[in-house]
Coordinates of C-alpha atoms and ligand atoms in Angstrom, one line a residue:
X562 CA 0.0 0.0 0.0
X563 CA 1.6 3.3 -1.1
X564 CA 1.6 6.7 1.7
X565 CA -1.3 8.8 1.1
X566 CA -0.6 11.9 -0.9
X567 CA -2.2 15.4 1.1
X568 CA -3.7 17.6 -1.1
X569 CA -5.5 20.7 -0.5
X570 CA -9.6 20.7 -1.1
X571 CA -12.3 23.7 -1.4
X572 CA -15.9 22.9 -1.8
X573 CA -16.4 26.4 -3.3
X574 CA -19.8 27.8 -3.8
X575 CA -23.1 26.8 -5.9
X576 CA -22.9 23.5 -7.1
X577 CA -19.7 22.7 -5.7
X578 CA -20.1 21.2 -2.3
X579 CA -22.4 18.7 -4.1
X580 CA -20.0 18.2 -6.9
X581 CA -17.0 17.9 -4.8
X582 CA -18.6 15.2 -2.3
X583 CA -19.8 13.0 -5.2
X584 CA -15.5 13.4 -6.4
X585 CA -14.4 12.6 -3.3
X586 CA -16.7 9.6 -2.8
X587 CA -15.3 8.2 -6.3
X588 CA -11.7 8.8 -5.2
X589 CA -12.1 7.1 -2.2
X590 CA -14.1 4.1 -3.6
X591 CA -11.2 3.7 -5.9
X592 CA -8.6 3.2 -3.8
X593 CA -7.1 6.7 -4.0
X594 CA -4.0 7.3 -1.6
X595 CA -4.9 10.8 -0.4
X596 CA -5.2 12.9 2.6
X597 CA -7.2 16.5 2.8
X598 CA -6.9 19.7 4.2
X599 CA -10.0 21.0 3.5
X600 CA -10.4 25.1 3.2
X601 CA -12.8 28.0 2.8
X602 CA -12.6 30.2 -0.7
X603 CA -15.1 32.3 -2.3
X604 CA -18.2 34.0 -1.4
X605 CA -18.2 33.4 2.1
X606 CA -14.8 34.5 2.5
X607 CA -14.6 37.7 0.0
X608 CA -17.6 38.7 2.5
X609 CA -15.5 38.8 5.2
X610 CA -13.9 41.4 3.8
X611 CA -11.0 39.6 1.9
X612 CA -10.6 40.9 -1.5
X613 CA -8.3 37.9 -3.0
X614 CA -11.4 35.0 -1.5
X615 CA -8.6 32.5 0.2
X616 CA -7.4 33.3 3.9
X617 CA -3.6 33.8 4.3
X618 CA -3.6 30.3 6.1
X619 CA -5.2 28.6 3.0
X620 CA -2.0 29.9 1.1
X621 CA -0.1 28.2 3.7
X622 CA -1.5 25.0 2.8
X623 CA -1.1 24.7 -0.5
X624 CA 1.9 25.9 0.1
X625 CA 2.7 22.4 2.2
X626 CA 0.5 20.0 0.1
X627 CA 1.4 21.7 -3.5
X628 CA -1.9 20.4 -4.8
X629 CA -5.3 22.0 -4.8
X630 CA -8.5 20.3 -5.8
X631 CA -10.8 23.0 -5.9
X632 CA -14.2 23.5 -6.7
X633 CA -15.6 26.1 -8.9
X634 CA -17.0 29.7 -6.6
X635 CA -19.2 32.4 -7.0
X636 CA -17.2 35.9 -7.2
X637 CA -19.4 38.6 -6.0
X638 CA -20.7 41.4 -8.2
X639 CA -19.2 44.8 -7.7
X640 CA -15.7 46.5 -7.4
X641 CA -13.0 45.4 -5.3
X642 CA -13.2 41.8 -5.0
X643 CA -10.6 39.9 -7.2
X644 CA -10.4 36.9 -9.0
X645 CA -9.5 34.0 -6.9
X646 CA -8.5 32.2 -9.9
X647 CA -6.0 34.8 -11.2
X648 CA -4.7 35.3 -7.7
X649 CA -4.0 31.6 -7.2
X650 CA -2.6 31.1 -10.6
X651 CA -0.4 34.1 -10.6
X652 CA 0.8 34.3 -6.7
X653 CA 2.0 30.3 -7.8
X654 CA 3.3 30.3 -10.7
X655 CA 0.8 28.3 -12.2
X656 CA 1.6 29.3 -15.8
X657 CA 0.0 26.2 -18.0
X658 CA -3.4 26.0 -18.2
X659 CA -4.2 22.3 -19.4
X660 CA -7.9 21.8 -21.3
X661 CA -8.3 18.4 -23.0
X662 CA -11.9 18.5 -24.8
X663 CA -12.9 15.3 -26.1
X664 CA -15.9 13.8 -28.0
X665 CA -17.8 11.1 -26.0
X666 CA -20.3 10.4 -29.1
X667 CA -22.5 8.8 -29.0
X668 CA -22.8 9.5 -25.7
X669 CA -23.1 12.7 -25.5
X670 CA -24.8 14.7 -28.5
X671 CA -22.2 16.5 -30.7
X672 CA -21.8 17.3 -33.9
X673 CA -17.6 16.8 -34.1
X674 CA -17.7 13.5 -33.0
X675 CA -14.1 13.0 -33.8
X676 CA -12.9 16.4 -31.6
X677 CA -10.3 14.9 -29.1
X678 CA -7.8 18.1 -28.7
X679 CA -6.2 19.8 -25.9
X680 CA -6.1 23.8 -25.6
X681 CA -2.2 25.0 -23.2
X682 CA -3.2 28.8 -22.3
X683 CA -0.4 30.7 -21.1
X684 CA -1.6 31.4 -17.3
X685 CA -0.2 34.8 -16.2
X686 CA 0.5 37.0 -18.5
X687 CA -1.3 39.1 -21.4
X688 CA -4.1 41.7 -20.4
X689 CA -4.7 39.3 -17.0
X690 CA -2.4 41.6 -15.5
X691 CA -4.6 44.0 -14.2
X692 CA -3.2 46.8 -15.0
X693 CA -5.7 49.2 -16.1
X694 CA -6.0 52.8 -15.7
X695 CA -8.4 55.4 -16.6
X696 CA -6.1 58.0 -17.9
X697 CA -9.0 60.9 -19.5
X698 CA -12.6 61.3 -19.0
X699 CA -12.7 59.6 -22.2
X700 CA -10.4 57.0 -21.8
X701 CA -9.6 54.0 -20.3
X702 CA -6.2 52.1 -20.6
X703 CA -5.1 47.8 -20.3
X704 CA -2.1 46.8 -20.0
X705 CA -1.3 43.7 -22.4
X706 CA 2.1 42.3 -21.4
X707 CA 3.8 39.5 -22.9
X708 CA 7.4 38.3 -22.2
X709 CA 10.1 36.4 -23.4
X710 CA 10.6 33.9 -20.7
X711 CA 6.5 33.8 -20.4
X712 CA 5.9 32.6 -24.1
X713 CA 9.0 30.4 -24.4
X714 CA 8.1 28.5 -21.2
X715 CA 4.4 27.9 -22.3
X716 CA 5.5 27.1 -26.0
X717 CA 8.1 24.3 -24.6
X718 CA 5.7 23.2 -22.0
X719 CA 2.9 22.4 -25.1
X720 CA 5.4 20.9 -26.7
X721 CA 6.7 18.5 -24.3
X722 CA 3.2 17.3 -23.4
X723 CA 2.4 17.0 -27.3
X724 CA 5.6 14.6 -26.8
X725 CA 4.6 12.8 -23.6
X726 CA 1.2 11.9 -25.0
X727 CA 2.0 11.3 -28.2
X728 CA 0.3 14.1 -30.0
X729 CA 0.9 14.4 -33.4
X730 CA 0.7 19.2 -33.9
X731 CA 0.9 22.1 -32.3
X732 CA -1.2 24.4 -33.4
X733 CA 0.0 28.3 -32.0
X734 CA -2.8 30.8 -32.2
X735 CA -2.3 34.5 -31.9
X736 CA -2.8 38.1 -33.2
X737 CA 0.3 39.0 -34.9
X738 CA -1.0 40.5 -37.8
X739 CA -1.9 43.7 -35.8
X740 CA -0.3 43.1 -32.5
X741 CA 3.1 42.9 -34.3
X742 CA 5.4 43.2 -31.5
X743 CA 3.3 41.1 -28.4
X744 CA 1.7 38.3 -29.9
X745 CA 4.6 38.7 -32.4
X746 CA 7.1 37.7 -29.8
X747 CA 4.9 34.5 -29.5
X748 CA 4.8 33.4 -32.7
X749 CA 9.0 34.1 -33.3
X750 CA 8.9 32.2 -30.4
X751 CA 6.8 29.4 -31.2
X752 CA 8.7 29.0 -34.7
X753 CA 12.0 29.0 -33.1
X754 CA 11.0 26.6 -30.2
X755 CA 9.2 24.1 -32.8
X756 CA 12.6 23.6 -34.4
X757 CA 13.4 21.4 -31.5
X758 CA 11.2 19.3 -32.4
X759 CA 11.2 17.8 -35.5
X760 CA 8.8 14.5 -35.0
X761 CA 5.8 17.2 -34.4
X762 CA 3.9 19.2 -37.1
X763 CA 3.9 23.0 -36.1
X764 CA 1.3 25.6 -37.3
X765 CA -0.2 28.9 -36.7
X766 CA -2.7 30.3 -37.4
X767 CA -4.5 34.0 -36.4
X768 CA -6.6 33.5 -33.6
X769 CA -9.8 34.8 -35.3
X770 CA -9.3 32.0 -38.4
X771 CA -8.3 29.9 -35.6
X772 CA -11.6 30.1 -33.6
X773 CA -13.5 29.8 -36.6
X774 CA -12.1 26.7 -37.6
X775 CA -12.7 25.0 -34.1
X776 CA -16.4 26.0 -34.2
X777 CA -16.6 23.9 -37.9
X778 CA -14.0 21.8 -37.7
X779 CA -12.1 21.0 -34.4
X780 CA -11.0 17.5 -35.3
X781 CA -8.3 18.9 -37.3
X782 CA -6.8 20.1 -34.1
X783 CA -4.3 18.3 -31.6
X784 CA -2.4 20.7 -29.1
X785 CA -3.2 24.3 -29.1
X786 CA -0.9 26.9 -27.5
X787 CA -2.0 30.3 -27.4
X788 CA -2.1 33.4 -25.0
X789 CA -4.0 34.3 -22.0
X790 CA -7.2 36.3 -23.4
X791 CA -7.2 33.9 -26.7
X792 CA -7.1 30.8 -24.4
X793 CA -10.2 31.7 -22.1
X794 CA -12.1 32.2 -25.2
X795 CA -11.5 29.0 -27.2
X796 CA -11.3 26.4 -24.4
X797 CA -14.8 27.5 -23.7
X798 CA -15.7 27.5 -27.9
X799 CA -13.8 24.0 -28.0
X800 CA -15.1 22.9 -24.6
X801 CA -19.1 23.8 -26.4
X802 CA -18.6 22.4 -29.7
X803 CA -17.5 19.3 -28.4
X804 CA -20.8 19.3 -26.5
X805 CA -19.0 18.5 -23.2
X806 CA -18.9 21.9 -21.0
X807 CA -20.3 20.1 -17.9
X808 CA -18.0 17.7 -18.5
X809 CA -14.6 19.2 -18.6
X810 CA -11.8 19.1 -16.1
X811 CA -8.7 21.6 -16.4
X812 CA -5.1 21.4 -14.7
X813 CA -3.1 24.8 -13.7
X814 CA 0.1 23.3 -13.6
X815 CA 3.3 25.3 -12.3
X816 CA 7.0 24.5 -11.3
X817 CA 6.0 23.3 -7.7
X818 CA 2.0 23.9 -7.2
X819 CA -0.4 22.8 -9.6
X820 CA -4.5 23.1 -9.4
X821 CA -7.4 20.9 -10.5
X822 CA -10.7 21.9 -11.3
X823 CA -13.8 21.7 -13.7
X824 CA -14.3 24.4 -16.4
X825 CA -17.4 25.2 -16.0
X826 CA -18.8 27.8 -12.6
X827 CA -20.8 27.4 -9.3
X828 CA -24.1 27.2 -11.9
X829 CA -26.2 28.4 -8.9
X830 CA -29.0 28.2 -10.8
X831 CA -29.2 24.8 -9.7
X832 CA -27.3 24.6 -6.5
X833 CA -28.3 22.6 -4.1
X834 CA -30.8 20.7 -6.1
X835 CA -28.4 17.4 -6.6
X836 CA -28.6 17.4 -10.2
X837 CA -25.4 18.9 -11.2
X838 CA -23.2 16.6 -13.3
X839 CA -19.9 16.0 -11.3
X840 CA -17.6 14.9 -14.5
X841 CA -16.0 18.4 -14.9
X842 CA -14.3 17.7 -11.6
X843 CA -14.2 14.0 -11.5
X844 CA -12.0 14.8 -14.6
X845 CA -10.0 17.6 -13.0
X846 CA -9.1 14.7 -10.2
X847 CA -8.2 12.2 -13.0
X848 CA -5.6 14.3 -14.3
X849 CA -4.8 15.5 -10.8
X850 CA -4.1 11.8 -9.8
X851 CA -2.1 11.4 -12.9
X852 CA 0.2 14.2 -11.6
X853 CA 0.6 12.7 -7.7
X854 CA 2.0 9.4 -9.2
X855 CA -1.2 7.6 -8.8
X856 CA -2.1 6.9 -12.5
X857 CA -4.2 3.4 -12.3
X858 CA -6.4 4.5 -10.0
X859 CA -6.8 7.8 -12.6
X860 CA -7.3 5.0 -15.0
X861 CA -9.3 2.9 -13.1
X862 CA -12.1 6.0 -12.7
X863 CA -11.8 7.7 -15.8
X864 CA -12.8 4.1 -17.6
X865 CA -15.9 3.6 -15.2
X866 CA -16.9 7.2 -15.9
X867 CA -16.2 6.2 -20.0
X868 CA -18.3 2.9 -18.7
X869 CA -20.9 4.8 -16.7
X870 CA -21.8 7.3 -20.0
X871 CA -22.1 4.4 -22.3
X872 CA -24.9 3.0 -19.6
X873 CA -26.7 5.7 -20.7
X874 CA -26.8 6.6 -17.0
X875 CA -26.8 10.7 -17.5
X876 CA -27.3 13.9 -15.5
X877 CA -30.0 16.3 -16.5
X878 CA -27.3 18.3 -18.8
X879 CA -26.3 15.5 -20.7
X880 CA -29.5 13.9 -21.0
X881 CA -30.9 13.0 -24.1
X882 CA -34.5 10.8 -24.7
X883 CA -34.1 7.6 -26.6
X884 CA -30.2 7.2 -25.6
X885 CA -30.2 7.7 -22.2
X886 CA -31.2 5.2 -19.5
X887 CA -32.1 7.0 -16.7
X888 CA -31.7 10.4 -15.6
X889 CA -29.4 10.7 -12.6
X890 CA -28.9 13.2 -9.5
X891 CA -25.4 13.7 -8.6
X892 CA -24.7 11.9 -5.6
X893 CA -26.9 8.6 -8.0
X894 CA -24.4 9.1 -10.7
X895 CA -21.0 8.8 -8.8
X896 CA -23.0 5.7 -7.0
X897 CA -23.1 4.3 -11.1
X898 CA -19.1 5.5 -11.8
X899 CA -18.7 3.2 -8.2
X900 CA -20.5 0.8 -8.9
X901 CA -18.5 0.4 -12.3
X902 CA -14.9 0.6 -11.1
X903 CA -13.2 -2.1 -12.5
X904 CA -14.8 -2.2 -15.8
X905 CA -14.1 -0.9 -19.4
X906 CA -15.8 1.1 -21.7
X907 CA -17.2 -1.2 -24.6
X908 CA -17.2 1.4 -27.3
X909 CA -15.2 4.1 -26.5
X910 CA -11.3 3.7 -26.3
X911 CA -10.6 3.0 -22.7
X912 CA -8.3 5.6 -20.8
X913 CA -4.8 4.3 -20.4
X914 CA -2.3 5.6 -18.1
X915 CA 1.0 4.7 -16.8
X916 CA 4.4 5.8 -14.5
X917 CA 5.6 7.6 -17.6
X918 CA 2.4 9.7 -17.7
X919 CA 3.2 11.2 -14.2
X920 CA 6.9 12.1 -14.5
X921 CA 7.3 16.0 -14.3
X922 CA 8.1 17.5 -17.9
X923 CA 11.1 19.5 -17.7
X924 CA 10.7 23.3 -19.1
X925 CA 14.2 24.3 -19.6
X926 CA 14.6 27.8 -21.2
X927 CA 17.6 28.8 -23.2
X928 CA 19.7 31.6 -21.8
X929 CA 19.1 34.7 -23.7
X930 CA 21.8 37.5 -24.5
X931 CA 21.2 40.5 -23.5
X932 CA 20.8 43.2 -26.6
X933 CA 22.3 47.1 -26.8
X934 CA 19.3 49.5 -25.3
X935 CA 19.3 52.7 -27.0
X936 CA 16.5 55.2 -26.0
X937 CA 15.6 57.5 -29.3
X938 CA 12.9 59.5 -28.2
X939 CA 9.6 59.6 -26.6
X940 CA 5.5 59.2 -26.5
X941 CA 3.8 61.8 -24.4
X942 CA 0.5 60.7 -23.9
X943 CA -1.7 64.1 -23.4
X944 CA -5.2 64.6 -22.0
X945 CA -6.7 67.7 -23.9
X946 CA -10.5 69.3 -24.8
X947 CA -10.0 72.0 -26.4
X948 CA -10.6 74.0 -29.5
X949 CA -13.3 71.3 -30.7
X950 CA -10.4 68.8 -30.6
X951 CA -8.7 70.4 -33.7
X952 CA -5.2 68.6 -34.1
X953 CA -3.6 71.2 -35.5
X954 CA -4.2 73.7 -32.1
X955 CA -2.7 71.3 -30.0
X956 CA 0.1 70.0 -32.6
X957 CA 1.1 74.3 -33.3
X958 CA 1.3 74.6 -29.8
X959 CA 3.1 71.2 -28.8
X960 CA 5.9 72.4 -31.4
X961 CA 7.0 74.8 -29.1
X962 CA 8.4 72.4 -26.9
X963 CA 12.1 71.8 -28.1
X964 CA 14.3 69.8 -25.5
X965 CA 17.6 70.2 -27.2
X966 CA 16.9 68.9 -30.4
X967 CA 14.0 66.7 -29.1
X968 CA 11.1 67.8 -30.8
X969 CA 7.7 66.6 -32.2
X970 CA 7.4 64.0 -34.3
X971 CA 3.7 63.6 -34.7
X972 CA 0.5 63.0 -33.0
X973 CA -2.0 60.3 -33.3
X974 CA -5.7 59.8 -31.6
X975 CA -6.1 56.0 -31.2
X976 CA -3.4 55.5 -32.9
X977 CA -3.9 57.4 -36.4
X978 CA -2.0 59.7 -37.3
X979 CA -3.9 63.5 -37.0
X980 CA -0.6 65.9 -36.9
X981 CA 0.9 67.0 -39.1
X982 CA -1.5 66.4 -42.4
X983 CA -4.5 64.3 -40.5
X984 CA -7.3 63.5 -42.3
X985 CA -10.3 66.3 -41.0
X986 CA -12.6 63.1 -41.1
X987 CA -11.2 61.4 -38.0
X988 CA -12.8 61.2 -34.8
X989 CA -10.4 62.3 -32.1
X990 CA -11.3 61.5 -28.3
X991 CA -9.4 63.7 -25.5
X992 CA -6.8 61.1 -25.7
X993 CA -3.7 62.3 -27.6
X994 CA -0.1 60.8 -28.5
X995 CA 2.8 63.0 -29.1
X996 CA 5.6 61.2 -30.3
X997 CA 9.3 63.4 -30.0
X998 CA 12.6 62.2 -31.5
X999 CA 15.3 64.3 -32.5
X1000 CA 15.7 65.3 -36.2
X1001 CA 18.3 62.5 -37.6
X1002 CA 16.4 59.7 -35.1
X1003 CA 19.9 59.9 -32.8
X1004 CA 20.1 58.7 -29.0
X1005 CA 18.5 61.2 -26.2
X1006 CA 19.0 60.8 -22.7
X1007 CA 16.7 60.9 -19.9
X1008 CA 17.5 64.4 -18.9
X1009 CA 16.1 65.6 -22.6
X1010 CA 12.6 63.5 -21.6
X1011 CA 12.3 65.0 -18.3
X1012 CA 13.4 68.7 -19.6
X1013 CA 10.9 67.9 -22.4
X1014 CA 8.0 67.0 -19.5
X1015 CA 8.9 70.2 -18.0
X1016 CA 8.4 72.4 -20.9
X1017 CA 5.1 70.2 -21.8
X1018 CA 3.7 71.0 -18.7
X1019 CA 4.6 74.7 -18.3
X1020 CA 2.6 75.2 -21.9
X1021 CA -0.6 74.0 -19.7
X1022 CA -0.9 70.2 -20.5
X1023 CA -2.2 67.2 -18.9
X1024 CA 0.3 64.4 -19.5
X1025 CA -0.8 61.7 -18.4
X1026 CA 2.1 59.0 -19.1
X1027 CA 4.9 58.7 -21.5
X1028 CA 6.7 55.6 -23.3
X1029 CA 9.7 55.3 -24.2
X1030 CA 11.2 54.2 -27.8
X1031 CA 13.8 52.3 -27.6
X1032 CA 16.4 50.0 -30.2
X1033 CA 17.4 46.9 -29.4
X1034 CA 20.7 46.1 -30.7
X1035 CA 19.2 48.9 -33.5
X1036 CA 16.0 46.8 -33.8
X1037 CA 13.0 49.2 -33.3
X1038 CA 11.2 48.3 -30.2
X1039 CA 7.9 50.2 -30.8
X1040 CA 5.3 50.0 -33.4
X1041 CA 4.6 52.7 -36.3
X1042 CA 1.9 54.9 -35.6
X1043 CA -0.9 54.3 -38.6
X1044 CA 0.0 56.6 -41.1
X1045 CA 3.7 57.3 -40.1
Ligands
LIG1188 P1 -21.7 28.3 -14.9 O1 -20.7 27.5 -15.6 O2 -21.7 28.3 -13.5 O3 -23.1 28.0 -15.5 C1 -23.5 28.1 -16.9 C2 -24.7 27.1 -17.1 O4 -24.2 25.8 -17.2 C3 -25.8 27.2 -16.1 O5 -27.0 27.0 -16.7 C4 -25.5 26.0 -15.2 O6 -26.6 25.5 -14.6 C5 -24.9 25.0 -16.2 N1 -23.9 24.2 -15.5 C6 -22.6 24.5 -15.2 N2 -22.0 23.5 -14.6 C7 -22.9 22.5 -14.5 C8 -22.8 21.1 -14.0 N3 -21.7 20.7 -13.5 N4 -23.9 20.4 -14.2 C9 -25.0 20.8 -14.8 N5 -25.1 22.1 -15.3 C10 -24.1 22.9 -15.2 O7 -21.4 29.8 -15.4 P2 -22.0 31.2 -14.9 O8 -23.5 31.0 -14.6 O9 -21.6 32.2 -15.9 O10 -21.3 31.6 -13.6 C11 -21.8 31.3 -12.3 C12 -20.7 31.7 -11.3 O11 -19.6 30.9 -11.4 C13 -20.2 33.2 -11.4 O12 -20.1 33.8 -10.1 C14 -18.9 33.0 -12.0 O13 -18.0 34.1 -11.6 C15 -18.4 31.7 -11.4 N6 -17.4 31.0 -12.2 C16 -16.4 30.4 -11.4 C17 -15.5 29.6 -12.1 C18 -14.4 28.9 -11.2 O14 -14.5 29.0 -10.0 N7 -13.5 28.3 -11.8 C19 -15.4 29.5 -13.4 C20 -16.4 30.1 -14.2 C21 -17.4 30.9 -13.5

């Protein structure tokens, strides 16, 4: 008999106490090796006044165990409170975000029958920073931040899984026809990481074509990497299409802490009725008991679930008249997976799982040199109502400003170009970019920007923030304005 593994557990909110008890009962009827240390998150705690939803102590415990099965929570409406998810993921590291959607036809009704794919979202980067200001009355700024280390460690992480399980592509998805520099750095990334591997097909494709193409056709998909934003989105298009939202579990895998859960929320439409379908977490706990080393008891439960489906024994959400042979509660349908441990699924290929599955991949990233900065000017961002918005008052007057040599460049209003030789049919908002180099596009030092500021300022602006432009080993390292 092998030591019990502790894990951490939270019942969460809605649904999940009833979901997590009908887990935990499978688990244990199983033969699974574990211990808990149960916690509070969620409503009841961000009520108490704690803005993150988890105590300090429950930090502290996953902290110890380095495992969390959790159950999906209510976050309460209104300011202030923030996501529990994010905070978990981000505070751990937690920077792979694991989605397997699968058919179970004919099962479960959908129309891609052959969809068996698995969506890696980067975890903790992109505009899931939360850093967001309101910078005019007008306007309202988010911070999108994507890193080097970030995208290469995700990219190699989807890889190495596509290796481990024997997936065949990797599919990258992102923006980089418009976001040229952000989700540009992701796919240069991707291209140069997929080089490693050789034995697996490498694509991209834009995230719009991308999302399109998983709504009509998802089996031509294997492993998707993408980034944060585009990753929330499509696991829940993929998790649809394949007609299996209630039924999807999700890891949040780091270096040392990783997380288990279903996709879906606390549905408290129907909480505390006992017909909520566990399988979105019962799933979460097989791949969580893949991780802890205890892969034929993950086995063992995910082909009495496979088992249990092919009964025809279905919760409310899944049920269908004609294929289904009786309509379950929840605790009734973890009785069925029980009752079926031990026994294969006749149709559907059984789940197979073995040491191998549960050794830790190894995300090694390559060292990077470090590339020649050269700052060559500036963006003032300005907040300014005046003279009906006319371009050319503010750009006149801004051209007084002259910090030896560093000078206006142009202006643009959401990033089109207004000043010099705008178009009059553009609609400008109070929200104005002045860009300032010198006149031969030379090096400036910091002293120029803040003499520059000074002068800004003592013409009567607002400025509200400024970027810098920098080279990189004389690479530009900030996009052209529209129109430049
Ligand atoms: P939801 O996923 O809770 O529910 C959407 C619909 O699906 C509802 O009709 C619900 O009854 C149904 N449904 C969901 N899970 C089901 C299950 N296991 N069995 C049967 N039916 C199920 O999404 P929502 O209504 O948008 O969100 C409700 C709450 O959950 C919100 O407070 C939201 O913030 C939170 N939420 C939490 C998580 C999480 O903790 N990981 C994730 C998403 C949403």
């Amino acid at each position: 008999m092998s030591s019990k593994t502790k894990i951490t557990v939270a019942y969460g909110d809605g649904i999940g106490p009833e979901i997590m008890k009908a887990t935990l009962a499978i688990l244990e009827a199983a033969g699974a090796q574990l211990e808990y240390d149960v916690i509070e998150i969620g409503e009841q705690v961000y009520l108490k006044g704690i803005s993150s939803g988890m105590e300090p102590k429950s930090f502290d415990s996953l902290r110890e165990t380095k495992v969390f099965l959790k159950s999906p929570i209510t976050t309460p409406q209104g300011g202030g409170f923030k996501s529990l998810n994010v905070t978990t993921r981000k505070s751990f590291g937690l920077f792979a975000n694991v989605r397997p959607c699968k058919a179970y036809s004919p099962f479960i009704k959908t129309h891609f029958p052959k969809t068996d794919l698995v969506i890696i979202r980067e975890n903790e980067e992109d505009l899931y920073a939360g850093i967001e200001h309101r910078q005019t009355n007008e306007v309202y700024q988010c911070l999108k931040l994507i890193s080097q280390p970030g995208s290469e460690k995700i990219i190699r992480y989807a890889f190495e899984y596509a290796k481990k399980y024997g997936r065949k592509k990797v599919t990258c998805m992102t923006k980089d026809n418009i976001m040229k520099l952000a989700d540009g750095l992701f796919h240069k990334t991707f291209d140069e990481i997929a080089k490693e591997y050789p034995e697996i097909e490498a694509d991209h494709k834009i995230i719009d074509i991308g999302t399109a193409l998983i709504a009509e056709r998802p089996e031509i998909f294997d492993v998707i990497v993408t980034l944060n934003l585009y990753g929330d989105i499509i696991s829940d298009v993929a998790a649809q299409v394949t007609g299996s939202v209630g039924l999807g579990g999700s890891a949040n895998v780091g270096e040392e802490v990783a997380m288990f859960e279903a996709i879906h929320g606390s549905a408290p439409d129907i909480a505390g009725m006992g017909i909520a379908n566990p399988s979105g977490l019962l799933n979460g706990a097989i791949m969580m008991l893949v991780h802890i080393g205890q892969p034929e008891i993950a086995e063992k439960i995910a082909n009495a679930w496979m088992k249990t489906l092919e009964d025809g024994i279905h919760t409310g959400d899944i049920y269908q008249e004609g294929l289904s042979t009786k309509k379950a509660g929840t605790q009734e349908f973890a009785d069925a997976v029980i009752e079926r441990l031990g026994q294969k699924p006749a149709k559907m290929t059984p789940a197979s799982f073995d040491k191998e599955d549960t050794k830790p991949m190894q995300i090694k990233l390559r060292p990077q040199s470090v590339p020649k900065k050269e700052l060559i000017g500036v963006d003032v961002f300005i907040d300014w109502n005046e003279a009906g918005r006319d371009p050319n008052v503010i750009g006149e007057k801004l051209r007084k400003a002259n910090a030896n040599g560093l000078q206006l460049h142009l202006i643009t209003n959401r990033g089109v170009k207004v000043f010099p030789e705008g178009m009059k049919e553009t609609f400008c908002t109070d929200h104005w970019r002045c860009r300032f180099k010198t006149a031969d596009g030379g090096a400036i030092s910091h002293g120029q920007v803040l003499d520059l500021l000074k002068q800004i300022g003592d013409l009567g602006f607002d400025f509200i923030k400024t970027e810098h432009l920098y080279t990189f080993d004389g690479v530009r390292g900030y996009s052209l304005a529209q129109g430049e």
